[in-house]
PDB file of C-alpha atoms in Angstrom:
ATOM      1  CA  MET A 117     127.599  60.509 -92.892  1.00  0.00           C
ATOM      2  CA  THR A 118     129.788  57.515 -91.840  1.00  0.00           C
ATOM      3  CA  GLU A 119     129.506  56.347 -88.199  1.00  0.00           C
ATOM      4  CA  GLN A 120     132.043  57.865 -85.801  1.00  0.00           C
ATOM      5  CA  PRO A 121     134.422  55.300 -84.066  1.00  0.00           C
ATOM      6  CA  PRO A 122     133.545  54.620 -80.566  1.00  0.00           C
ATOM      7  CA  PRO A 123     135.439  56.667 -78.004  1.00  0.00           C
ATOM      8  CA  THR A 124     138.474  54.846 -76.663  1.00  0.00           C
ATOM      9  CA  SER A 125     139.076  54.790 -72.950  1.00  0.00           C
ATOM     10  CA  PRO A 126     142.339  56.276 -71.595  1.00  0.00           C
ATOM     11  CA  THR A 127     145.123  53.825 -70.759  1.00  0.00           C
ATOM     12  CA  PRO A 128     145.758  53.380 -67.063  1.00  0.00           C
ATOM     13  CA  SER A 129     149.206  55.195 -67.209  1.00  0.00           C
ATOM     14  CA  VAL A 130     147.689  58.271 -68.866  1.00  0.00           C
ATOM     15  CA  PRO A 131     145.140  60.154 -66.691  1.00  0.00           C
ATOM     16  CA  ALA A 132     141.891  61.253 -68.560  1.00  0.00           C
ATOM     17  CA  ALA A 133     141.792  64.750 -69.675  1.00  0.00           C
ATOM     18  CA  PRO A 134     139.126  66.999 -68.148  1.00  0.00           C
ATOM     19  CA  ALA A 135     135.877  67.472 -70.142  1.00  0.00           C
ATOM     20  CA  ALA A 136     135.848  70.317 -72.507  1.00  0.00           C
ATOM     21  CA  PRO A 137     133.370  73.115 -71.619  1.00  0.00           C
ATOM     22  CA  SER A 138     131.294  72.364 -74.640  1.00  0.00           C
ATOM     23  CA  THR A 139     130.932  68.782 -73.548  1.00  0.00           C
ATOM     24  CA  HIS A 140     130.171  69.833 -70.044  1.00  0.00           C
ATOM     25  CA  ALA A 141     127.406  71.936 -71.498  1.00  0.00           C
ATOM     26  CA  LEU A 142     125.956  69.019 -73.417  1.00  0.00           C
ATOM     27  CA  ALA A 143     125.856  67.066 -70.065  1.00  0.00           C
ATOM     28  CA  VAL A 144     124.317  69.964 -68.279  1.00  0.00           C
ATOM     29  CA  VAL A 145     121.537  70.394 -70.967  1.00  0.00           C
ATOM     30  CA  MET A 146     120.811  66.621 -70.940  1.00  0.00           C
ATOM     31  CA  ARG A 147     120.457  66.544 -67.199  1.00  0.00           C
ATOM     32  CA  ASP A 148     118.396  69.733 -66.839  1.00  0.00           C
ATOM     33  CA  TYR A 149     116.258  69.528 -69.857  1.00  0.00           C
ATOM     34  CA  LEU A 150     116.492  66.503 -72.161  1.00  0.00           C
ATOM     35  CA  SER A 151     116.009  63.922 -69.340  1.00  0.00           C
ATOM     36  CA  TYR A 152     112.557  65.206 -68.702  1.00  0.00           C
ATOM     37  CA  GLY A 153     111.177  64.227 -72.077  1.00  0.00           C
ATOM     38  CA  GLU A 154     108.896  66.453 -74.086  1.00  0.00           C
ATOM     39  CA  SER A 155     108.392  69.115 -71.228  1.00  0.00           C
ATOM     40  CA  GLY A 156     112.227  69.305 -70.958  1.00  0.00           C
ATOM     41  CA  MET A 157     112.687  69.726 -74.736  1.00  0.00           C
ATOM     42  CA  ALA A 158     110.083  72.562 -74.768  1.00  0.00           C
ATOM     43  CA  ASP A 159     111.830  74.209 -71.915  1.00  0.00           C
ATOM     44  CA  LEU A 160     115.097  73.808 -73.835  1.00  0.00           C
ATOM     45  CA  LYS A 161     113.778  75.415 -76.888  1.00  0.00           C
ATOM     46  CA  GLU A 162     112.402  78.275 -74.883  1.00  0.00           C
ATOM     47  CA  ALA A 163     115.885  78.752 -73.309  1.00  0.00           C
ATOM     48  CA  VAL A 164     117.419  78.593 -76.706  1.00  0.00           C
ATOM     49  CA  HIS A 165     115.233  81.335 -78.237  1.00  0.00           C
ATOM     50  CA  SER A 166     115.228  83.536 -75.163  1.00  0.00           C
ATOM     51  CA  VAL A 167     116.625  87.053 -75.724  1.00  0.00           C
ATOM     52  CA  ARG A 168     119.437  86.613 -73.093  1.00  0.00           C
ATOM     53  CA  ARG A 169     120.685  82.998 -73.499  1.00  0.00           C
ATOM     54  CA  LYS A 170     122.732  81.482 -70.681  1.00  0.00           C
ATOM     55  CA  PRO A 171     126.350  80.759 -71.594  1.00  0.00           C
ATOM     56  CA  VAL A 172     125.815  77.126 -71.102  1.00  0.00           C
ATOM     57  CA  ILE A 173     123.027  77.175 -73.690  1.00  0.00           C
ATOM     58  CA  ASN A 174     125.390  79.062 -76.042  1.00  0.00           C
ATOM     59  CA  ALA A 175     128.024  76.504 -75.576  1.00  0.00           C
ATOM     60  CA  PHE A 176     125.600  73.631 -76.163  1.00  0.00           C
ATOM     61  CA  CYS A 177     124.352  75.137 -79.485  1.00  0.00           C
ATOM     62  CA  GLN A 178     127.877  75.552 -80.753  1.00  0.00           C
ATOM     63  CA  HIS A 179     128.897  72.168 -79.662  1.00  0.00           C
ATOM     64  CA  LEU A 180     125.858  70.658 -81.238  1.00  0.00           C
ATOM     65  CA  ARG A 181     126.741  72.491 -84.580  1.00  0.00           C
ATOM     66  CA  ARG A 182     130.351  71.071 -84.419  1.00  0.00           C
ATOM     67  CA  ILE A 183     129.016  67.569 -83.820  1.00  0.00           C
ATOM     68  CA  LEU A 184     126.627  67.726 -86.850  1.00  0.00           C
ATOM     69  CA  GLU A 185     129.376  69.214 -89.122  1.00  0.00           C
ATOM     70  CA  GLY A 186     131.867  66.299 -88.167  1.00  0.00           C
ATOM     71  CA  GLU A 187     134.316  68.683 -86.459  1.00  0.00           C
ATOM     72  CA  VAL A 188     134.164  66.781 -83.172  1.00  0.00           C
ATOM     73  CA  PRO A 189     133.246  63.159 -82.410  1.00  0.00           C
ATOM     74  CA  VAL A 190     129.579  62.255 -81.396  1.00  0.00           C
ATOM     75  CA  PRO A 191     129.563  62.160 -77.505  1.00  0.00           C
ATOM     76  CA  THR A 192     127.685  58.830 -77.353  1.00  0.00           C
ATOM     77  CA  GLU A 193     129.333  58.044 -74.068  1.00  0.00           C
ATOM     78  CA  VAL A 194     128.115  61.224 -72.486  1.00  0.00           C
ATOM     79  CA  ILE A 195     124.599  60.510 -73.757  1.00  0.00           C
ATOM     80  CA  ASN A 196     124.570  56.898 -72.471  1.00  0.00           C
ATOM     81  CA  LYS A 197     125.836  57.929 -69.041  1.00  0.00           C
ATOM     82  CA  GLU A 198     122.917  60.326 -68.737  1.00  0.00           C
ATOM     83  CA  PHE A 199     120.501  57.613 -69.697  1.00  0.00           C
ATOM     84  CA  GLU A 200     122.050  55.371 -67.068  1.00  0.00           C
ATOM     85  CA  ARG A 201     121.957  58.053 -64.362  1.00  0.00           C
ATOM     86  CA  ARG A 202     118.230  58.796 -65.273  1.00  0.00           C
ATOM     87  CA  ALA A 203     117.353  55.058 -65.035  1.00  0.00           C
ATOM     88  CA  LYS A 204     119.009  54.799 -61.584  1.00  0.00           C
ATOM     89  CA  GLU A 205     117.163  57.915 -60.479  1.00  0.00           C
ATOM     90  CA  ASP A 206     113.694  56.736 -61.559  1.00  0.00           C
ATOM     91  CA  GLY A 207     114.343  53.382 -59.806  1.00  0.00           C
ATOM     92  CA  PRO A 208     112.888  50.074 -60.562  1.00  0.00           C
ATOM     93  CA  LEU A 209     109.635  49.508 -62.578  1.00  0.00           C
ATOM     94  CA  GLU A 210     106.250  48.809 -60.958  1.00  0.00           C
ATOM     95  CA  ASP A 211     106.790  45.108 -60.913  1.00  0.00           C
ATOM     96  CA  GLY A 212     110.126  45.561 -59.112  1.00  0.00           C
ATOM     97  CA  THR A 213     112.375  44.849 -62.110  1.00  0.00           C
ATOM     98  CA  PRO A 214     115.286  47.221 -62.609  1.00  0.00           C
ATOM     99  CA  ALA A 215     114.700  49.854 -65.482  1.00  0.00           C
ATOM    100  CA  GLU A 216     116.873  49.069 -68.452  1.00  0.00           C
ATOM    101  CA  PRO A 217     118.602  52.254 -69.517  1.00  0.00           C
ATOM    102  CA  VAL A 218     118.326  53.364 -73.222  1.00  0.00           C
ATOM    103  CA  HIS A 219     121.686  52.739 -75.044  1.00  0.00           C
ATOM    104  CA  TYR A 220     122.752  54.467 -78.285  1.00  0.00           C
ATOM    105  CA  ASP A 221     125.432  53.620 -80.718  1.00  0.00           C
ATOM    106  CA  ASP A 222     127.180  56.464 -82.541  1.00  0.00           C
ATOM    107  CA  GLN A 223     124.731  56.524 -85.450  1.00  0.00           C
ATOM    108  CA  GLN A 224     121.717  56.544 -83.237  1.00  0.00           C
ATOM    109  CA  ALA A 225     123.162  59.421 -81.117  1.00  0.00           C
ATOM    110  CA  TYR A 226     123.963  61.351 -84.244  1.00  0.00           C
ATOM    111  CA  GLU A 227     120.459  61.063 -85.542  1.00  0.00           C
ATOM    112  CA  ALA A 228     118.912  61.944 -82.259  1.00  0.00           C
ATOM    113  CA  LEU A 229     121.176  65.110 -82.153  1.00  0.00           C
ATOM    114  CA  ALA A 230     120.147  65.996 -85.673  1.00  0.00           C
ATOM    115  CA  ASP A 231     116.430  65.689 -84.824  1.00  0.00           C
ATOM    116  CA  LEU A 232     117.146  67.824 -81.724  1.00  0.00           C
ATOM    117  CA  TRP A 233     118.755  70.501 -84.126  1.00  0.00           C
ATOM    118  CA  GLU A 234     115.717  70.506 -86.328  1.00  0.00           C
ATOM    119  CA  TYR A 235     113.357  70.825 -83.226  1.00  0.00           C
ATOM    120  CA  LEU A 236     115.195  73.831 -81.845  1.00  0.00           C
ATOM    121  CA  ASP A 237     114.981  75.658 -85.139  1.00  0.00           C
ATOM    122  CA  LEU A 238     118.672  76.674 -85.159  1.00  0.00           C
ATOM    123  CA  THR A 239     120.425  78.401 -88.049  1.00  0.00           C
ATOM    124  CA  PRO A 240     123.606  76.872 -89.573  1.00  0.00           C
ATOM    125  CA  GLU A 241     125.652  79.218 -87.417  1.00  0.00           C
ATOM    126  CA  GLY A 242     124.003  77.703 -84.220  1.00  0.00           C
ATOM    127  CA  GLU A 243     121.711  80.767 -83.612  1.00  0.00           C
ATOM    128  CA  PRO A 244     118.164  80.543 -82.818  1.00  0.00           C
ATOM    129  CA  GLU A 245     115.971  81.055 -85.913  1.00  0.00           C
ATOM    130  CA  GLY A 246     113.039  83.327 -84.866  1.00  0.00           C
ATOM    131  CA  ALA A 247     111.702  86.899 -84.960  1.00  0.00           C
ATOM    132  CA  ALA A 248     114.539  88.433 -82.960  1.00  0.00           C
ATOM    133  CA  THR A 249     117.183  86.676 -85.029  1.00  0.00           C
ATOM    134  CA  ALA A 250     115.498  87.625 -88.256  1.00  0.00           C
ATOM    135  CA  VAL A 251     115.421  91.315 -87.189  1.00  0.00           C
ATOM    136  CA  LYS A 252     119.033  91.250 -86.194  1.00  0.00           C
ATOM    137  CA  SER A 253     120.180  89.763 -89.507  1.00  0.00           C
ATOM    138  CA  ALA A 254     118.002  92.211 -91.498  1.00  0.00           C
ATOM    139  CA  VAL A 255     119.597  95.162 -89.612  1.00  0.00           C
ATOM    140  CA  ARG A 256     123.041  93.824 -90.132  1.00  0.00           C
ATOM    141  CA  SER A 257     122.262  93.211 -93.787  1.00  0.00           C
ATOM    142  CA  GLY A 258     120.714  96.555 -94.312  1.00  0.00           C
ATOM    143  CA  ARG A 259     123.478  98.341 -92.484  1.00  0.00           C
ATOM    144  CA  SER A 260     126.090  96.734 -94.641  1.00  0.00           C
ATOM    145  CA  GLN A 261     124.123  97.368 -97.915  1.00  0.00           C
ATOM    146  CA  LEU A 262     123.661 101.033 -96.999  1.00  0.00           C
ATOM    147  CA  LEU A 263     127.437 101.363 -96.747  1.00  0.00           C
ATOM    148  CA  TRP A 264     128.287  99.384 -99.807  1.00  0.00           C
ATOM    149  CA  VAL A 265     126.513  97.491-102.664  1.00  0.00           C
ATOM    150  CA  ASP A 266     128.177  94.619-104.459  1.00  0.00           C
ATOM    151  CA  GLY A 267     128.830  95.384-108.209  1.00  0.00           C
ATOM    152  CA  ASP A 268     130.076  98.339-110.111  1.00  0.00           C
ATOM    153  CA  PRO A 269     129.842 101.476-107.674  1.00  0.00           C
ATOM    154  CA  LEU A 270     129.849 103.876-110.514  1.00  0.00           C
ATOM    155  CA  HIS A 271     126.858 102.093-112.089  1.00  0.00           C
ATOM    156  CA  ALA A 272     125.166 102.053-108.791  1.00  0.00           C
ATOM    157  CA  LEU A 273     125.752 105.687-108.275  1.00  0.00           C
ATOM    158  CA  LYS A 274     124.304 106.724-111.593  1.00  0.00           C
ATOM    159  CA  THR A 275     121.287 104.497-111.035  1.00  0.00           C
ATOM    160  CA  TRP A 276     120.101 106.036-107.620  1.00  0.00           C
ATOM    161  CA  MET A 277     121.714 109.583-108.016  1.00  0.00           C
ATOM    162  CA  SER A 278     119.400 112.537-108.483  1.00  0.00           C
ATOM    163  CA  TRP A 279     121.565 115.414-109.877  1.00  0.00           C
ATOM    164  CA  ARG A 280     118.684 117.850-109.126  1.00  0.00           C
ATOM    165  CA  SER A 281     118.600 116.685-105.415  1.00  0.00           C
ATOM    166  CA  LEU A 282     122.375 116.861-105.273  1.00  0.00           C
ATOM    167  CA  ALA A 283     122.272 120.524-106.775  1.00  0.00           C
ATOM    168  CA  LEU A 284     119.805 121.473-104.247  1.00  0.00           C
ATOM    169  CA  PHE A 285     121.762 120.005-101.367  1.00  0.00           C
ATOM    170  CA  LEU A 286     125.004 121.713-102.450  1.00  0.00           C
ATOM    171  CA  VAL A 287     123.411 125.245-103.220  1.00  0.00           C
ATOM    172  CA  GLY A 288     121.576 124.848 -99.695  1.00  0.00           C
ATOM    173  CA  VAL A 289     124.795 124.157 -97.981  1.00  0.00           C
ATOM    174  CA  VAL A 290     126.784 127.068 -99.640  1.00  0.00           C
ATOM    175  CA  LEU A 291     123.945 129.407 -99.159  1.00  0.00           C
ATOM    176  CA  CYS A 292     123.643 128.461 -95.500  1.00  0.00           C
ATOM    177  CA  THR A 293     127.250 128.662 -94.881  1.00  0.00           C
ATOM    178  CA  VAL A 294     127.861 131.990 -96.604  1.00  0.00           C
ATOM    179  CA  SER A 295     124.687 133.647 -95.211  1.00  0.00           C
ATOM    180  CA  TRP A 296     125.736 132.744 -91.670  1.00  0.00           C
ATOM    181  CA  ALA A 297     129.309 133.950 -92.127  1.00  0.00           C
ATOM    182  CA  VAL A 298     128.011 137.272 -93.420  1.00  0.00           C
ATOM    183  CA  TYR A 299     125.351 137.395 -90.623  1.00  0.00           C
ATOM    184  CA  GLU A 300     128.118 137.259 -88.037  1.00  0.00           C
ATOM    185  CA  ARG A 301     130.268 139.977 -89.556  1.00  0.00           C
ATOM    186  CA  ILE A 302     127.704 142.893 -90.240  1.00  0.00           C
ATOM    187  CA  ASP A 303     125.898 145.226 -87.798  1.00  0.00           C
ATOM    188  CA  ALA A 304     123.016 146.525 -89.958  1.00  0.00           C
ATOM    189  CA  ALA A 305     119.671 145.142 -88.541  1.00  0.00           C
ATOM    190  CA  PHE A 306     118.029 144.935 -91.955  1.00  0.00           C
ATOM    191  CA  LEU A 307     121.001 143.068 -93.440  1.00  0.00           C
ATOM    192  CA  ARG A 308     121.356 140.726 -90.530  1.00  0.00           C
ATOM    193  CA  SER A 309     117.713 139.858 -90.729  1.00  0.00           C
ATOM    194  CA  LEU A 310     118.043 139.204 -94.449  1.00  0.00           C
ATOM    195  CA  MET A 311     121.163 137.001 -93.889  1.00  0.00           C
ATOM    196  CA  LEU A 312     119.338 135.038 -91.182  1.00  0.00           C
ATOM    197  CA  LEU A 313     116.463 134.458 -93.528  1.00  0.00           C
ATOM    198  CA  LEU A 314     118.782 133.238 -96.285  1.00  0.00           C
ATOM    199  CA  THR A 315     120.615 131.044 -93.741  1.00  0.00           C
ATOM    200  CA  LEU A 316     117.353 129.321 -92.809  1.00  0.00           C
ATOM    201  CA  ALA A 317     116.380 129.005 -96.462  1.00  0.00           C
ATOM    202  CA  GLY A 318     119.776 127.388 -97.308  1.00  0.00           C
ATOM    203  CA  PHE A 319     119.269 124.990 -94.322  1.00  0.00           C
ATOM    204  CA  VAL A 320     115.880 123.996 -95.569  1.00  0.00           C
ATOM    205  CA  MET A 321     117.200 123.558 -99.119  1.00  0.00           C
ATOM    206  CA  ALA A 322     120.021 121.315 -97.918  1.00  0.00           C
ATOM    207  CA  SER A 323     117.836 119.295 -95.730  1.00  0.00           C
ATOM    208  CA  ILE A 324     115.283 118.709 -98.671  1.00  0.00           C
ATOM    209  CA  GLY A 325     117.988 117.751-101.138  1.00  0.00           C
ATOM    210  CA  GLY A 326     119.989 115.645 -98.674  1.00  0.00           C
ATOM    211  CA  GLY A 327     116.714 113.865 -97.548  1.00  0.00           C
ATOM    212  CA  ALA A 328     115.769 113.182-101.070  1.00  0.00           C
ATOM    213  CA  LEU A 329     119.123 111.678-101.887  1.00  0.00           C
ATOM    214  CA  TRP A 330     119.009 109.470 -98.767  1.00  0.00           C
ATOM    215  CA  LEU A 331     115.550 108.208 -99.637  1.00  0.00           C
ATOM    216  CA  ARG A 332     116.609 107.317-103.353  1.00  0.00           C
ATOM    217  CA  ARG A 333     119.630 105.471-101.912  1.00  0.00           C
ATOM    218  CA  VAL A 334     117.487 103.482 -99.506  1.00  0.00           C
ATOM    219  CA  ARG A 335     114.962 102.576-102.167  1.00  0.00           C
ATOM    220  CA  TYR A 336     117.729 101.529-104.475  1.00  0.00           C
ATOM    221  CA  VAL A 337     119.044  99.145-101.853  1.00  0.00           C
ATOM    222  CA  ASN A 338     115.625  97.810-100.868  1.00  0.00           C
ATOM    223  CA  PRO A 339     112.773  98.564-103.153  1.00  0.00           C
ATOM    224  CA  ASP A 340     110.153  97.577-100.624  1.00  0.00           C
ATOM    225  CA  ALA A 341     111.406 100.183 -98.036  1.00  0.00           C
ATOM    226  CA  PHE A 342     108.837 102.687 -96.643  1.00  0.00           C
ATOM    227  CA  LEU A 343     105.949 100.601 -98.040  1.00  0.00           C
ATOM    228  CA  PRO A 344     103.054  99.621 -95.799  1.00  0.00           C
ATOM    229  CA  SER A 345     103.479  96.026 -94.460  1.00  0.00           C
ATOM    230  CA  GLU A 346     100.658  93.718 -94.574  1.00  0.00           C
ATOM    231  CA  ARG A 347      99.447  92.368 -91.221  1.00  0.00           C
ATOM    232  CA  LYS A 348      99.820  88.709 -91.032  1.00  0.00           C
ATOM    233  CA  ALA A 349      97.721  86.405 -88.814  1.00  0.00           C
ATOM    234  CA  LYS A 350      99.518  85.120 -85.971  1.00  0.00           C
ATOM    235  CA  ASP A 351     100.168  81.360 -86.184  1.00  0.00           C
ATOM    236  CA  GLY A 352      98.609  79.244 -83.631  1.00  0.00           C
ATOM    237  CA  ARG A 353     100.746  77.485 -81.005  1.00  0.00           C
ATOM    238  CA  ARG A 354     101.574  74.018 -81.861  1.00  0.00           C
TER     239      ARG A 354
END
């Protein structure tokens, strides 16, 4: 990627535009997290991967994604201002000499942000890559696949459809519906008992047939569905 041109300062006749919320989020994250070194980066990673992320963290992740994709300029000035502020806050060195703040050019700032992106384990969409994100994406993918599968729908239907299960489901529905309708219209105790028994039998038949069709459909979408999952040893903390 080519270096971004350095930001130009506004002319005296034109007032500077207020900082965008995403740029403000970057400044806040640098001040509250990144200025504290490794401990601050660890706290930032925990905040990024928390279940309920703060709005400023969301804005920071999206802004970071846009920077790395070249949609917005590299905020080198914002980064260097935070370095200067931190150097003034820390004060002079032990020998009394003033601390020299770190100064990045555009390329160095971009590389630092790219390293930060990898450290935070973010997806290409700016979302945290972790167990919670994996579960959400799997649920969304499974939900969409259950509704529709790419390819020829007729071929897919012939692949997972069981005509016996379908016939059992339809016969059960018809038997249950007709038996219940007759049950409500007759007065003979013996016939009412018989119709109630047929209604229950039809309900069971429809449940078995419909459940078998649903299981075949799920297994067609995901062949590993309902299989026992192997327990994996938890990775140790780094």
